């Protein structure tokens, strides 16, 4: 199994944070214990004062003075030689040292050795009960670790919640609820995963809808010419008149051509709808592209008005596919207009616009909502005399998606429809 970047980010963050916290706590703990040497509940101060006091008396009186002090304070104070102290085994004890004081602690017991200056004698205290201050510090350590655990919990909780939401959306999608969508992620680490899922779900949903549209449309588009062909073939078997026979043969030929055209259009749309082709974005002279398209409809050139408002004719696009989109718009405008078409190039908010208008009957508000969907036709009877198969505008919409733009429709001041191609001048890589 390949481990992703998110896993390593999470893993190294937790490990690094734990190491830093542990190191910091050990440093603080050691610092507190070392401070306890200075004020180990007064033990060291007591021993220093006792040492200063006995050193003002003859050495032969030291042992007696220390024994008297221990009895008076209720502490196990003794005077031993340095050699005796060095012979004691402290391998199972923890030791802290500072100047001429040594503290040995084990479990809840503590022993302190204080070396008298300029002598071979050592004052020993203990073993006595461990002072309470380190226990307080251990409580601090527990609280700090608990805080660290709370921070990790707060950090991981949004991730867990986002993963649970993604799990529910995935389950619903798997059960056929193709409109299910994972909500926006609260965690930045899970956000790319949810975005990828929603993109995948939208893609699958669009493919399923396209499949349904294809099934419904093709069943109608194929059935009509096949029914006409079947009828013509039946009539050919009983007609002896050469003129009528030629008429039905021509009808069969036209129907076969229509079926071939439909299949070609479907193959083109399927190719456009499956995978994004390799696009060649270059600086293209858009004015020349539109001029050549207008010229290609030479019999209608006089009815096409060209208005160029671009400050710079060169824009970034794939000239091949943009040429196809412009051709579709101009062809439709000539076909459905009343001998007047206007093509306008403009630049609005760093967006390049190609607007094609006509003075025809326009498009109804209801049909505007689905005009760029595959197999959408304004004529619900799907009469081939009134239009194509409803794939041209769907192909144009897909081309504009590849250009990070869109195709839109509106009403023209000429009285007909206004079709617009819009895409950013500077395409994001």
Coordinates of C-alpha atoms in Angstrom, one line a residue:
X1 CA 0.0 0.0 0.0
X2 CA 1.4 3.4 -1.0
X3 CA 1.5 5.9 1.9
X4 CA 0.5 9.4 0.9
X5 CA 1.7 12.8 1.8
X6 CA -1.1 13.4 4.3
X7 CA -0.2 10.3 6.3
X8 CA 3.4 11.4 6.6
X9 CA 2.4 14.9 7.6
X10 CA 0.2 13.6 10.3
X11 CA 2.7 11.0 11.5
X12 CA 5.7 13.2 11.6
X13 CA 3.7 16.0 13.3
X14 CA 2.6 13.8 16.1
X15 CA 6.0 12.2 16.6
X16 CA 7.8 15.5 16.5
X17 CA 5.4 17.1 18.8
X18 CA 5.6 14.2 21.3
X19 CA 9.4 14.3 21.2
X20 CA 9.5 18.1 21.8
X21 CA 7.0 17.9 24.6
X22 CA 8.9 15.0 26.3
X23 CA 12.2 16.8 26.0
X24 CA 10.7 20.0 27.4
X25 CA 9.1 18.2 30.3
X26 CA 12.3 16.3 31.1
X27 CA 14.2 19.6 31.1
X28 CA 11.6 21.3 33.3
X29 CA 11.5 18.3 35.6
X30 CA 15.2 18.2 36.0
X31 CA 15.3 22.0 36.6
X32 CA 12.7 21.6 39.4
X33 CA 14.6 18.9 41.1
X34 CA 17.8 20.9 40.8
X35 CA 16.0 23.8 42.4
X36 CA 14.9 21.5 45.2
X37 CA 18.6 21.1 46.0
X38 CA 18.6 24.8 46.9
X39 CA 15.4 24.5 49.0
X40 CA 14.7 20.8 49.5
X41 CA 12.0 21.7 52.0
X42 CA 14.7 23.4 54.1
X43 CA 16.9 20.3 54.4
X44 CA 19.9 21.7 52.7
X45 CA 19.7 25.0 54.5
X46 CA 19.5 23.2 57.8
X47 CA 22.5 21.1 57.0
X48 CA 24.5 24.2 55.9
X49 CA 23.6 26.0 59.1
X50 CA 24.6 23.0 61.1
X51 CA 27.8 22.6 59.3
X52 CA 28.8 26.3 59.8
X53 CA 27.9 25.9 63.5
X54 CA 30.0 22.8 64.2
X55 CA 33.0 24.1 62.3
X56 CA 33.2 26.9 64.9
X57 CA 33.9 24.2 67.5
X58 CA 36.7 21.7 68.0
X59 CA 36.4 18.7 65.7
X60 CA 36.2 16.3 68.6
X61 CA 32.8 18.0 69.6
X62 CA 31.3 17.7 66.1
X63 CA 29.7 14.4 66.5
X64 CA 28.1 15.3 69.8
X65 CA 26.7 18.6 68.5
X66 CA 25.2 16.9 65.4
X67 CA 23.6 14.2 67.5
X68 CA 22.1 16.8 69.8
X69 CA 20.8 18.8 66.8
X70 CA 19.2 15.7 65.3
X71 CA 17.5 14.8 68.5
X72 CA 16.2 18.4 69.0
X73 CA 14.8 18.6 65.4
X74 CA 13.6 15.0 65.2
X75 CA 15.8 14.2 62.2
X76 CA 18.3 11.4 61.5
X77 CA 21.5 13.5 61.5
X78 CA 24.8 11.7 61.7
X79 CA 28.5 12.5 61.2
X80 CA 30.4 10.0 59.2
X81 CA 33.8 10.0 57.4
X82 CA 34.1 10.6 53.6
X83 CA 35.4 7.1 53.2
X84 CA 32.3 5.6 54.7
X85 CA 30.1 7.7 52.5
X86 CA 32.0 6.6 49.3
X87 CA 31.6 3.0 50.4
X88 CA 27.8 3.2 50.4
X89 CA 26.1 1.6 47.3
X90 CA 23.8 4.1 45.6
X91 CA 23.3 2.2 42.4
X92 CA 19.6 1.9 42.9
X93 CA 19.2 5.6 43.8
X94 CA 18.7 8.7 41.8
X95 CA 21.2 11.4 42.5
X96 CA 21.3 15.1 42.3
X97 CA 24.3 17.2 43.2
X98 CA 25.1 20.8 43.8
X99 CA 28.4 22.1 45.2
X100 CA 29.2 20.0 48.3
X101 CA 25.6 18.6 48.7
X102 CA 24.4 15.3 47.3
X103 CA 20.8 14.2 47.3
X104 CA 19.9 10.5 46.8
X105 CA 16.2 9.7 46.3
X106 CA 14.5 6.4 45.8
X107 CA 10.7 5.8 45.8
X108 CA 9.5 8.1 48.6
X109 CA 12.7 8.2 50.6
X110 CA 15.6 10.7 50.4
X111 CA 19.1 10.8 51.8
X112 CA 21.3 14.0 51.8
X113 CA 25.1 14.1 52.3
X114 CA 26.8 17.4 53.1
X115 CA 30.5 17.5 53.0
X116 CA 32.1 19.9 55.5
X117 CA 34.6 22.2 53.9
X118 CA 38.3 21.5 54.4
X119 CA 37.6 18.2 56.2
X120 CA 37.0 14.5 55.6
X121 CA 33.7 14.5 57.5
X122 CA 30.2 14.4 56.0
X123 CA 26.9 15.2 57.7
X124 CA 24.2 12.7 56.6
X125 CA 20.5 13.2 56.8
X126 CA 18.1 10.4 56.3
X127 CA 16.7 8.3 55.0
X128 CA 13.6 10.6 55.5
X129 CA 10.3 10.9 53.6
X130 CA 10.5 12.5 50.2
X131 CA 9.5 16.2 50.2
X132 CA 6.2 17.1 48.7
X133 CA 7.4 19.5 46.1
X134 CA 8.4 16.9 43.4
X135 CA 5.0 15.3 43.7
X136 CA 3.4 18.6 42.9
X137 CA 5.6 18.9 39.9
X138 CA 4.6 15.4 38.8
X139 CA 1.0 16.6 38.9
X140 CA 2.0 19.4 36.6
X141 CA 3.6 16.9 34.2
X142 CA 0.4 14.9 34.1
X143 CA -1.6 18.0 33.5
X144 CA 0.7 19.1 30.7
X145 CA 0.4 15.6 29.1
X146 CA -3.4 15.8 29.5
X147 CA -3.4 19.2 27.7
X148 CA -1.2 17.7 25.0
X149 CA -3.7 14.9 24.6
X150 CA -6.6 17.4 24.4
X151 CA -4.8 19.4 21.7
X152 CA -4.3 16.2 19.7
X153 CA -8.0 15.4 20.2
X154 CA -9.1 18.8 19.1
X155 CA -6.9 18.6 16.0
X156 CA -7.9 15.1 15.0
X157 CA -11.7 15.5 15.7
X158 CA -12.4 17.6 12.6
X159 CA -10.5 15.1 10.5
X160 CA -12.6 12.2 12.0
X161 CA -15.8 14.1 11.4
X162 CA -14.9 14.9 7.8
X163 CA -14.0 11.3 7.2
X164 CA -17.3 10.2 8.7
X165 CA -19.2 12.6 6.4
X166 CA -17.2 11.3 3.4
X167 CA -18.1 7.8 4.4
X168 CA -21.8 8.6 4.5
X169 CA -21.6 10.3 1.1
X170 CA -19.7 7.4 -0.4
X171 CA -22.2 4.9 1.0
X172 CA -25.2 6.9 -0.3
X173 CA -23.5 7.2 -3.7
X174 CA -22.9 3.5 -3.8
X175 CA -26.6 2.9 -3.1
X176 CA -27.6 4.8 -6.2
X177 CA -28.1 8.3 -4.7
X178 CA -26.0 10.0 -7.4
X179 CA -26.9 13.5 -6.3
X180 CA -25.2 12.9 -2.9
X181 CA -22.3 15.2 -2.2
X182 CA -19.9 15.3 0.7
X183 CA -20.1 18.6 2.7
X184 CA -17.2 21.1 2.8
X185 CA -14.3 19.8 4.9
X186 CA -13.4 21.6 8.2
X187 CA -9.9 20.0 8.1
X188 CA -7.4 21.2 5.5
X189 CA -5.9 17.7 5.3
X190 CA -9.2 16.1 4.4
X191 CA -10.4 18.9 2.1
X192 CA -8.5 17.6 -1.0
X193 CA -9.9 14.1 -0.5
X194 CA -13.5 15.5 -0.3
X195 CA -12.9 17.7 -3.3
X196 CA -11.7 14.8 -5.3
X197 CA -14.7 12.7 -4.3
X198 CA -17.2 15.4 -5.2
X199 CA -15.4 15.9 -8.5
X200 CA -15.6 12.2 -9.2
X201 CA -19.2 12.0 -8.1
X202 CA -20.1 14.9 -10.4
X203 CA -18.3 13.3 -13.3
X204 CA -20.1 10.0 -12.8
X205 CA -23.4 11.7 -12.4
X206 CA -22.9 13.6 -15.6
X207 CA -21.9 10.4 -17.4
X208 CA -25.0 8.6 -16.1
X209 CA -27.2 11.5 -17.2
X210 CA -25.5 11.6 -20.6
X211 CA -26.1 7.9 -20.9
X212 CA -29.8 8.3 -20.1
X213 CA -30.0 11.2 -22.6
X214 CA -28.2 9.2 -25.2
X215 CA -30.5 6.2 -24.7
X216 CA -33.7 8.3 -24.9
X217 CA -32.5 10.4 -27.8
X218 CA -30.9 7.7 -29.9
X219 CA -34.0 5.5 -29.5
X220 CA -36.1 8.3 -31.1
X221 CA -33.5 9.5 -33.6
X222 CA -32.9 5.9 -34.9
X223 CA -36.5 4.8 -34.8
X224 CA -37.8 7.6 -37.1
X225 CA -35.5 7.0 -40.1
X226 CA -35.6 3.2 -39.6
X227 CA -39.4 3.4 -39.7
X228 CA -39.4 5.4 -42.8
X229 CA -36.9 3.1 -44.4
X230 CA -38.9 0.1 -43.5
X231 CA -42.1 1.6 -45.0
X232 CA -40.2 2.5 -48.2
X233 CA -38.9 -1.0 -48.6
X234 CA -42.4 -2.4 -48.1
X235 CA -43.7 0.0 -50.8
X236 CA -40.9 -0.9 -53.2
X237 CA -42.1 -4.5 -53.2
X238 CA -45.5 -3.6 -54.5
X239 CA -44.9 -0.5 -56.7
X240 CA -44.2 -0.9 -60.4
X241 CA -44.2 2.7 -61.4
X242 CA -40.6 3.8 -62.0
X243 CA -41.2 7.3 -60.8
X244 CA -42.6 6.3 -57.5
X245 CA -40.0 3.6 -57.1
X246 CA -37.2 6.3 -57.6
X247 CA -39.0 8.4 -55.0
X248 CA -38.9 5.7 -52.4
X249 CA -35.3 4.8 -53.3
X250 CA -34.3 8.4 -52.8
X251 CA -36.1 8.4 -49.4
X252 CA -34.2 5.3 -48.3
X253 CA -30.9 6.9 -49.4
X254 CA -31.6 10.0 -47.5
X255 CA -32.6 8.0 -44.4
X256 CA -29.3 6.1 -44.6
X257 CA -27.4 9.3 -44.9
X258 CA -29.2 10.7 -41.9
X259 CA -28.4 7.6 -39.8
X260 CA -24.7 7.9 -40.9
X261 CA -24.7 11.6 -39.9
X262 CA -26.2 10.7 -36.5
X263 CA -23.7 8.0 -35.8
X264 CA -20.8 10.4 -36.8
X265 CA -22.2 13.1 -34.5
X266 CA -22.6 10.6 -31.6
X267 CA -19.0 9.4 -32.1
X268 CA -17.7 13.0 -32.0
X269 CA -19.7 13.8 -28.9
X270 CA -18.7 10.6 -27.2
X271 CA -15.0 11.5 -27.9
X272 CA -15.5 15.0 -26.5
X273 CA -17.4 13.7 -23.4
X274 CA -15.0 10.9 -22.4
X275 CA -11.5 12.3 -22.1
X276 CA -10.1 15.7 -22.5
X277 CA -7.9 15.8 -25.7
X278 CA -4.4 17.2 -25.8
X279 CA -5.0 21.0 -26.2
X280 CA -2.5 23.3 -27.9
X281 CA -3.0 26.7 -26.2
X282 CA -1.2 29.4 -28.2
X283 CA -1.5 33.1 -28.8
X284 CA -4.1 33.3 -31.6
X285 CA -5.2 36.2 -33.8
X286 CA -8.9 36.0 -32.9
X287 CA -9.8 38.6 -35.4
X288 CA -8.4 36.6 -38.3
X289 CA -10.1 33.4 -37.0
X290 CA -13.5 35.0 -37.0
X291 CA -12.9 36.7 -40.4
X292 CA -12.1 33.4 -42.0
X293 CA -15.1 31.8 -40.4
X294 CA -17.4 34.5 -41.8
X295 CA -15.7 34.1 -45.2
X296 CA -16.4 30.3 -45.2
X297 CA -20.1 31.2 -45.3
X298 CA -19.5 33.1 -48.5
X299 CA -23.1 33.1 -49.7
X300 CA -24.1 34.9 -46.4
X301 CA -21.1 37.2 -46.0
X302 CA -23.2 40.3 -46.8
X303 CA -25.6 39.6 -43.9
X304 CA -22.8 39.1 -41.3
X305 CA -21.6 42.2 -39.4
X306 CA -18.2 42.0 -37.7
X307 CA -17.4 44.3 -34.7
X308 CA -14.0 44.1 -33.1
X309 CA -13.5 45.7 -29.7
X310 CA -10.5 43.8 -28.6
X311 CA -7.5 45.9 -27.6
X312 CA -5.2 43.1 -28.7
X313 CA -6.3 40.6 -31.4
X314 CA -4.0 37.9 -29.9
X315 CA -5.5 35.8 -27.1
X316 CA -4.6 32.5 -25.6
X317 CA -6.7 29.6 -26.9
X318 CA -6.7 26.3 -28.9
X319 CA -7.3 27.7 -32.3
X320 CA -8.7 24.4 -33.7
X321 CA -11.4 23.9 -31.1
X322 CA -12.2 27.6 -30.8
X323 CA -12.7 27.7 -34.6
X324 CA -15.1 24.8 -34.3
X325 CA -17.1 26.6 -31.6
X326 CA -17.3 29.9 -33.5
X327 CA -18.3 28.0 -36.7
X328 CA -21.2 26.4 -34.8
X329 CA -22.5 29.7 -33.4
X330 CA -22.3 31.5 -36.8
X331 CA -23.9 28.6 -38.6
X332 CA -26.8 28.5 -36.2
X333 CA -27.2 32.3 -36.4
X334 CA -27.4 32.2 -40.2
X335 CA -29.8 29.3 -40.1
X336 CA -32.2 30.7 -37.5
X337 CA -31.8 34.4 -38.2
X338 CA -33.6 36.6 -40.7
X339 CA -30.7 37.6 -42.9
X340 CA -28.9 39.6 -40.2
X341 CA -26.0 38.3 -38.0
X342 CA -23.5 40.3 -35.9
X343 CA -20.3 38.9 -34.4
X344 CA -18.6 41.0 -31.7
X345 CA -15.2 40.6 -30.1
X346 CA -14.7 42.3 -26.7
X347 CA -12.7 42.2 -23.5
X348 CA -14.5 42.5 -20.1
X349 CA -12.7 42.0 -16.8
X350 CA -9.8 40.0 -18.3
X351 CA -12.4 37.8 -20.0
X352 CA -12.4 37.4 -23.8
X353 CA -15.9 37.4 -25.3
X354 CA -17.1 36.3 -28.7
X355 CA -20.8 37.2 -29.1
X356 CA -22.8 36.0 -32.0
X357 CA -26.3 37.6 -32.4
X358 CA -29.1 37.2 -34.9
X359 CA -32.5 38.8 -35.7
X360 CA -34.5 35.6 -35.7
X361 CA -37.3 34.5 -33.4
X362 CA -35.0 34.0 -30.4
X363 CA -35.1 31.1 -27.8
X364 CA -37.7 30.6 -25.2
X365 CA -36.7 31.0 -21.5
X366 CA -37.5 27.4 -20.8
X367 CA -35.3 26.1 -23.6
X368 CA -32.4 28.4 -22.5
X369 CA -32.0 26.3 -19.4
X370 CA -31.1 23.1 -21.4
X371 CA -29.9 24.4 -24.7
X372 CA -26.3 23.3 -24.1
X373 CA -27.3 19.8 -23.0
X374 CA -26.8 16.9 -25.3
X375 CA -29.7 16.1 -27.6
X376 CA -31.6 19.2 -26.6
X377 CA -33.7 20.5 -29.5
X378 CA -36.2 23.4 -29.5
X379 CA -38.5 21.4 -31.7
X380 CA -39.8 18.7 -29.4
X381 CA -41.1 16.7 -32.5
X382 CA -37.4 16.3 -33.4
X383 CA -38.1 17.0 -37.1
X384 CA -34.8 16.9 -38.9
X385 CA -36.0 19.7 -41.2
X386 CA -35.9 22.1 -38.2
X387 CA -32.4 21.4 -36.9
X388 CA -29.7 18.9 -36.2
X389 CA -29.4 16.3 -33.5
X390 CA -28.8 18.7 -30.6
X391 CA -25.1 17.8 -30.1
X392 CA -23.4 20.9 -31.6
X393 CA -24.0 23.3 -28.7
X394 CA -23.2 20.5 -26.2
X395 CA -19.8 20.1 -27.9
X396 CA -19.3 23.9 -27.8
X397 CA -20.0 23.9 -24.0
X398 CA -17.4 21.2 -23.5
X399 CA -14.8 23.1 -25.5
X400 CA -15.4 26.2 -23.3
X401 CA -14.9 24.0 -20.2
X402 CA -11.5 23.0 -21.5
X403 CA -10.8 26.8 -21.9
X404 CA -11.8 27.4 -18.2
X405 CA -14.7 29.4 -19.6
X406 CA -18.4 29.0 -20.5
X407 CA -20.9 29.3 -23.3
X408 CA -24.0 31.3 -22.5
X409 CA -27.2 32.4 -24.2
X410 CA -29.3 35.6 -23.9
X411 CA -31.5 37.9 -25.9
X412 CA -30.1 40.1 -28.6
X413 CA -31.0 43.7 -29.2
X414 CA -31.4 42.7 -32.9
X415 CA -34.5 40.8 -31.8
X416 CA -33.2 37.2 -31.8
X417 CA -30.8 35.1 -29.7
X418 CA -27.3 36.1 -28.4
X419 CA -24.8 33.3 -28.0
X420 CA -21.5 34.2 -26.1
X421 CA -18.2 32.4 -25.7
X422 CA -16.3 33.6 -22.6
X423 CA -12.9 32.5 -21.3
X424 CA -10.0 34.1 -19.3
X425 CA -7.3 35.8 -21.3
X426 CA -4.7 34.3 -19.0
X427 CA -5.5 30.6 -18.6
X428 CA -4.4 28.9 -15.4
X429 CA -2.0 26.1 -15.8

